[in-house]
Amino acid sequence: MTVLVFDDAGAASRAAADKIQAVVKEAVGQRGRAVLGLATGATPEKVYGYLVRLHTLGELSFHDVITYNLDEYYPIQPLDPKSYRSYMYRHLFSKVDLQPQRTHLLDGTVPEPFVDEHCAEYERWIAEDGGLDLQLLGIGRNGHIGFNEPSDRSVEEALALRTRIMELHPVTRADAAREFGSVEGVIPRALTMGIATILGAREILLLATGAHKAEAVKLGLTGPVTAKLPASLLQSVAPRVTWMLDQAAASDLDRTADTP
Ligand code: PGA
């Protein structure tokens, strides 16, 4: 896997935005459209800020971009400010020329008996759009990617996981308490792309910033491949994965990483 370490979160986010811009231009040039897998949370906010800036400067158009987000709380209404649909609208969709019908998120309003079918349908849409050109990822303190939480599954089973409904891990709930006001207030379930869905992307860009991510980053990059630390499963598609880190998130790594 390629590991790039930047001075601070701003520089890492800027590099992630530049990478997304390059992927969009190349895919649109080659196939007439680009398919991006997007992430939410605190980490990518700056990335979206830079993408909006590139758009405002006339250097990046989203006209031919199709987006699929990683995950969404369940159940949740799209207009709830804590929904990831709202997050994406606030940080990106309302500020660039993305066509609304080309922005996809898992639907937190699907009645429970139809959740499995909705998740299967999401997989079909991605496949019909030609697969993801690039998947942007964050990493949880417990090593989750999307809401693929640590588990006791075998590596083989974990690598086969598709889009589905999940219970949030206690660490994830604790971290989400920021937005929900308390741990008890956190919506305890979510819909998430699976590990197999994520690993199917032609390129994967994991962005991690802050010292609180250092341990998960170290384990994901250099620890054993295990479903107990879902980000470690990225090692199975290593040539397609780039980690962009700030100094703090890289602080547990030895200094063999590439510094741009
Ligand atoms: P964060 O979440 O960006 O809010 O730290 C990352 C993640 O849980 O994937």
Short mmCIF file of C-alpha atoms and ligand atoms in Angstrom, two decimals:
data_model
loop_
_atom_site.label_atom_id
_atom_site.label_comp_id
_atom_site.label_asym_id
_atom_site.label_seq_id
_atom_site.Cartn_x
_atom_site.Cartn_y
_atom_site.Cartn_z
CA MET A 1 0.00 0.00 0.00
CA THR A 2 1.19 3.53 -0.65
CA VAL A 3 1.51 5.65 2.48
CA LEU A 4 1.82 9.43 2.20
CA VAL A 5 2.41 11.53 5.30
CA PHE A 6 1.65 15.26 5.31
CA ASP A 7 2.49 18.01 7.79
CA ASP A 8 -1.09 18.56 8.90
CA ALA A 9 -4.72 17.69 8.23
CA GLY A 10 -5.11 20.58 5.79
CA ALA A 11 -2.27 19.37 3.57
CA ALA A 12 -3.51 15.76 3.66
CA SER A 13 -7.05 16.87 2.79
CA ARG A 14 -5.76 19.06 -0.02
CA ALA A 15 -3.83 16.11 -1.47
CA ALA A 16 -6.95 13.91 -1.21
CA ALA A 17 -8.99 16.53 -3.09
CA ASP A 18 -6.27 16.78 -5.77
CA LYS A 19 -6.34 12.99 -6.14
CA ILE A 20 -10.13 12.98 -6.51
CA GLN A 21 -9.85 15.74 -9.12
CA ALA A 22 -7.30 13.69 -11.09
CA VAL A 23 -9.48 10.55 -10.95
CA VAL A 24 -12.55 12.48 -12.10
CA LYS A 25 -10.69 14.03 -15.03
CA GLU A 26 -9.17 10.74 -16.12
CA ALA A 27 -12.39 8.70 -15.83
CA VAL A 28 -14.52 11.36 -17.54
CA GLY A 29 -11.90 11.63 -20.28
CA GLN A 30 -11.82 7.87 -20.82
CA ARG A 31 -15.42 6.80 -20.22
CA GLY A 32 -17.45 9.98 -20.17
CA ARG A 33 -18.21 9.70 -16.46
CA ALA A 34 -16.60 9.14 -13.09
CA VAL A 35 -18.06 7.07 -10.25
CA LEU A 36 -16.96 8.18 -6.78
CA GLY A 37 -17.53 6.41 -3.49
CA LEU A 38 -17.79 9.08 -0.79
CA ALA A 39 -17.40 9.13 2.98
CA THR A 40 -18.78 11.26 5.80
CA GLY A 41 -17.60 12.15 9.31
CA ALA A 42 -15.26 14.85 10.54
CA THR A 43 -12.23 13.79 8.47
CA PRO A 44 -13.49 14.41 4.90
CA GLU A 45 -15.08 17.80 5.65
CA LYS A 46 -11.91 19.62 4.57
CA VAL A 47 -11.66 17.46 1.45
CA TYR A 48 -15.12 18.60 0.40
CA GLY A 49 -14.11 22.18 1.19
CA TYR A 50 -11.18 21.88 -1.22
CA LEU A 51 -13.31 20.19 -3.89
CA VAL A 52 -15.83 23.04 -3.66
CA ARG A 53 -12.97 25.51 -4.02
CA LEU A 54 -11.67 23.71 -7.13
CA HIS A 55 -15.18 23.81 -8.54
CA THR A 56 -15.59 27.52 -7.76
CA LEU A 57 -12.26 28.24 -9.47
CA GLY A 58 -13.56 26.49 -12.59
CA GLU A 59 -10.99 23.70 -12.27
CA LEU A 60 -13.35 20.80 -11.55
CA SER A 61 -16.79 19.95 -12.86
CA PHE A 62 -19.02 17.31 -11.30
CA HIS A 63 -21.39 17.34 -14.26
CA ASP A 64 -20.36 13.85 -15.31
CA VAL A 65 -19.82 12.46 -11.81
CA ILE A 66 -21.95 9.80 -10.15
CA THR A 67 -21.61 9.37 -6.38
CA TYR A 68 -22.31 6.55 -3.94
CA ASN A 69 -21.90 7.12 -0.22
CA LEU A 70 -20.54 4.47 2.07
CA ASP A 71 -23.19 4.44 4.75
CA GLU A 72 -26.21 5.96 6.46
CA TYR A 73 -27.79 5.67 9.88
CA TYR A 74 -30.89 3.50 10.08
CA PRO A 75 -33.60 4.51 10.51
CA ILE A 76 -33.22 8.21 9.76
CA GLN A 77 -35.04 10.80 7.68
CA PRO A 78 -32.99 12.49 4.94
CA LEU A 79 -33.84 15.95 6.27
CA ASP A 80 -32.58 15.09 9.76
CA PRO A 81 -29.41 17.22 10.09
CA LYS A 82 -27.59 14.16 11.46
CA SER A 83 -28.32 12.07 8.37
CA TYR A 84 -25.43 11.56 6.00
CA ARG A 85 -27.72 12.72 3.19
CA SER A 86 -27.92 16.10 4.98
CA TYR A 87 -24.16 16.10 5.60
CA MET A 88 -23.45 15.53 1.90
CA TYR A 89 -25.91 18.24 0.91
CA ARG A 90 -24.29 20.73 3.32
CA HIS A 91 -20.67 19.99 2.44
CA LEU A 92 -20.78 19.15 -1.27
CA PHE A 93 -24.01 18.50 -3.15
CA SER A 94 -25.47 22.01 -2.70
CA LYS A 95 -22.20 23.69 -3.71
CA VAL A 96 -21.16 21.98 -6.94
CA ASP A 97 -22.74 21.00 -10.25
CA LEU A 98 -23.51 17.40 -9.32
CA GLN A 99 -26.80 16.29 -10.82
CA PRO A 100 -29.12 15.35 -7.93
CA GLN A 101 -30.30 12.10 -9.52
CA ARG A 102 -26.68 10.93 -9.72
CA THR A 103 -26.01 11.24 -5.96
CA HIS A 104 -26.76 7.98 -4.17
CA LEU A 105 -26.97 7.25 -0.47
CA LEU A 106 -28.35 4.23 1.28
CA ASP A 107 -31.91 5.10 2.30
CA GLY A 108 -32.57 5.35 6.04
CA THR A 109 -36.34 5.38 5.42
CA VAL A 110 -36.69 1.97 3.75
CA PRO A 111 -39.13 -0.18 5.78
CA GLU A 112 -37.25 -2.90 7.61
CA PRO A 113 -38.65 -5.85 5.60
CA PHE A 114 -37.19 -4.25 2.45
CA VAL A 115 -33.73 -3.40 3.80
CA ASP A 116 -32.00 -6.47 2.35
CA GLU A 117 -33.49 -5.83 -1.08
CA HIS A 118 -32.52 -2.16 -0.91
CA CYS A 119 -28.92 -3.10 -0.05
CA ALA A 120 -28.78 -5.61 -2.93
CA GLU A 121 -30.21 -2.94 -5.24
CA TYR A 122 -27.47 -0.48 -4.17
CA GLU A 123 -24.86 -3.06 -5.20
CA ARG A 124 -26.59 -3.51 -8.57
CA TRP A 125 -26.66 0.25 -9.20
CA ILE A 126 -22.92 0.51 -8.55
CA ALA A 127 -22.25 -2.41 -10.88
CA GLU A 128 -24.53 -1.01 -13.60
CA ASP A 129 -22.66 2.31 -13.39
CA GLY A 130 -19.44 0.42 -14.12
CA GLY A 131 -18.08 0.13 -10.56
CA LEU A 132 -16.39 2.70 -8.36
CA ASP A 133 -13.42 4.56 -9.85
CA LEU A 134 -12.33 5.69 -6.40
CA GLN A 135 -13.58 5.01 -2.87
CA LEU A 136 -12.75 7.63 -0.24
CA LEU A 137 -12.52 6.17 3.27
CA GLY A 138 -12.00 7.31 6.82
CA ILE A 139 -11.05 4.95 9.60
CA GLY A 140 -12.68 4.54 13.00
CA ARG A 141 -10.64 4.37 16.20
CA ASN A 142 -11.63 0.68 16.24
CA GLY A 143 -10.38 0.24 12.67
CA HIS A 144 -13.81 0.19 11.03
CA ILE A 145 -14.26 1.24 7.39
CA GLY A 146 -17.73 2.47 6.54
CA PHE A 147 -19.76 0.85 9.30
CA ASN A 148 -18.01 -2.48 8.84
CA GLU A 149 -17.28 -3.00 12.52
CA PRO A 150 -14.72 -5.35 14.13
CA SER A 151 -15.94 -8.95 14.25
CA ASP A 152 -14.83 -12.52 14.92
CA ARG A 153 -15.50 -13.61 11.32
CA SER A 154 -12.82 -15.37 9.31
CA VAL A 155 -10.90 -13.19 6.85
CA GLU A 156 -12.55 -15.06 3.98
CA GLU A 157 -16.05 -14.30 5.33
CA ALA A 158 -15.18 -10.67 6.02
CA LEU A 159 -13.82 -10.17 2.49
CA ALA A 160 -17.12 -11.40 1.07
CA LEU A 161 -19.33 -8.98 3.06
CA ARG A 162 -21.75 -6.97 0.94
CA THR A 163 -23.96 -3.96 1.66
CA ARG A 164 -26.13 -4.62 4.71
CA ILE A 165 -27.55 -3.41 8.01
CA MET A 166 -25.18 -3.30 11.00
CA GLU A 167 -25.21 -2.68 14.74
CA LEU A 168 -22.76 0.07 15.67
CA HIS A 169 -19.77 -0.96 17.80
CA PRO A 170 -19.49 0.67 21.27
CA VAL A 171 -16.43 2.71 20.19
CA THR A 172 -18.35 3.99 17.15
CA ARG A 173 -21.30 4.93 19.34
CA ALA A 174 -19.02 6.73 21.77
CA ASP A 175 -17.47 8.73 18.93
CA ALA A 176 -20.87 9.54 17.40
CA ALA A 177 -22.06 10.94 20.75
CA ARG A 178 -20.48 14.24 19.63
CA GLU A 179 -23.17 14.70 16.99
CA PHE A 180 -26.04 13.03 18.86
CA GLY A 181 -25.53 14.74 22.22
CA SER A 182 -25.05 11.50 24.21
CA VAL A 183 -24.08 7.86 23.68
CA GLU A 184 -27.67 6.82 24.46
CA GLY A 185 -28.92 9.21 21.79
CA VAL A 186 -26.87 7.67 18.97
CA ILE A 187 -28.94 5.76 16.42
CA PRO A 188 -27.59 2.26 17.08
CA ARG A 189 -27.86 0.81 13.57
CA ALA A 190 -26.72 1.79 10.11
CA LEU A 191 -26.69 0.62 6.50
CA THR A 192 -23.20 0.23 5.08
CA MET A 193 -21.44 -0.82 1.91
CA GLY A 194 -19.69 -4.12 2.59
CA ILE A 195 -16.00 -4.91 2.63
CA ALA A 196 -16.33 -6.60 -0.78
CA THR A 197 -18.12 -3.55 -2.16
CA ILE A 198 -15.35 -1.23 -0.93
CA LEU A 199 -12.53 -3.49 -2.10
CA GLY A 200 -14.14 -3.63 -5.54
CA ALA A 201 -13.22 0.02 -6.18
CA ARG A 202 -10.49 0.56 -8.77
CA GLU A 203 -8.67 2.84 -6.30
CA ILE A 204 -9.10 3.29 -2.56
CA LEU A 205 -8.00 6.41 -0.70
CA LEU A 206 -8.00 6.24 3.07
CA LEU A 207 -7.59 9.56 4.84
CA ALA A 208 -6.76 9.67 8.54
CA THR A 209 -5.88 12.69 10.64
CA GLY A 210 -5.25 13.19 14.34
CA ALA A 211 -3.41 11.30 17.07
CA HIS A 212 -6.61 9.47 18.08
CA LYS A 213 -6.34 7.50 14.81
CA ALA A 214 -2.64 6.59 15.19
CA GLU A 215 -3.17 3.15 16.73
CA ALA A 216 -5.82 2.06 14.21
CA VAL A 217 -3.61 3.35 11.37
CA LYS A 218 -0.63 1.38 12.60
CA LEU A 219 -2.64 -1.83 13.01
CA GLY A 220 -4.40 -1.39 9.67
CA LEU A 221 -1.15 -0.86 7.82
CA THR A 222 1.25 -3.15 9.59
CA GLY A 223 -0.81 -5.51 11.78
CA PRO A 224 -2.21 -8.91 10.81
CA VAL A 225 -5.03 -9.09 8.23
CA THR A 226 -8.05 -9.71 10.43
CA ALA A 227 -11.78 -8.95 10.62
CA LYS A 228 -11.09 -7.70 14.15
CA LEU A 229 -9.51 -4.62 12.52
CA PRO A 230 -11.48 -4.14 9.29
CA ALA A 231 -9.04 -1.62 7.75
CA SER A 232 -6.37 -4.35 7.78
CA LEU A 233 -8.45 -6.13 5.10
CA LEU A 234 -7.28 -3.39 2.69
CA GLN A 235 -3.92 -5.16 2.68
CA SER A 236 -5.54 -7.82 0.47
CA VAL A 237 -5.83 -5.29 -2.39
CA ALA A 238 -2.64 -3.40 -1.47
CA PRO A 239 -1.62 -2.10 -4.95
CA ARG A 240 -4.92 -0.19 -5.22
CA VAL A 241 -4.77 1.47 -1.79
CA THR A 242 -3.26 4.83 -0.78
CA TRP A 243 -3.23 6.04 2.80
CA MET A 244 -2.97 9.81 3.27
CA LEU A 245 -2.06 10.71 6.84
CA ASP A 246 -1.12 13.75 8.82
CA GLN A 247 1.88 13.56 11.13
CA ALA A 248 -0.31 12.87 14.15
CA ALA A 249 -2.13 9.90 12.57
CA ALA A 250 1.24 8.55 11.38
CA SER A 251 2.90 8.99 14.76
CA ASP A 252 2.87 5.27 15.68
CA LEU A 253 4.45 4.21 12.36
CA ASP A 254 8.16 3.89 11.93
CA ARG A 255 9.65 6.42 9.57
CA THR A 256 9.81 4.24 6.48
CA ALA A 257 6.66 5.84 5.05
CA ASP A 258 6.95 8.02 1.95
CA THR A 259 6.89 11.72 2.70
CA PRO A 260 5.69 13.78 -0.27
P1 PGA B 1 -14.33 10.63 11.61
O1 PGA B 1 -14.87 9.17 11.32
O2 PGA B 1 -13.89 11.18 10.30
O3 PGA B 1 -15.53 11.38 12.14
O4 PGA B 1 -13.22 10.51 12.58
C1 PGA B 1 -14.12 8.34 10.51
C2 PGA B 1 -14.77 6.97 10.45
O5 PGA B 1 -15.38 6.56 11.45
O6 PGA B 1 -14.67 6.32 9.40
#
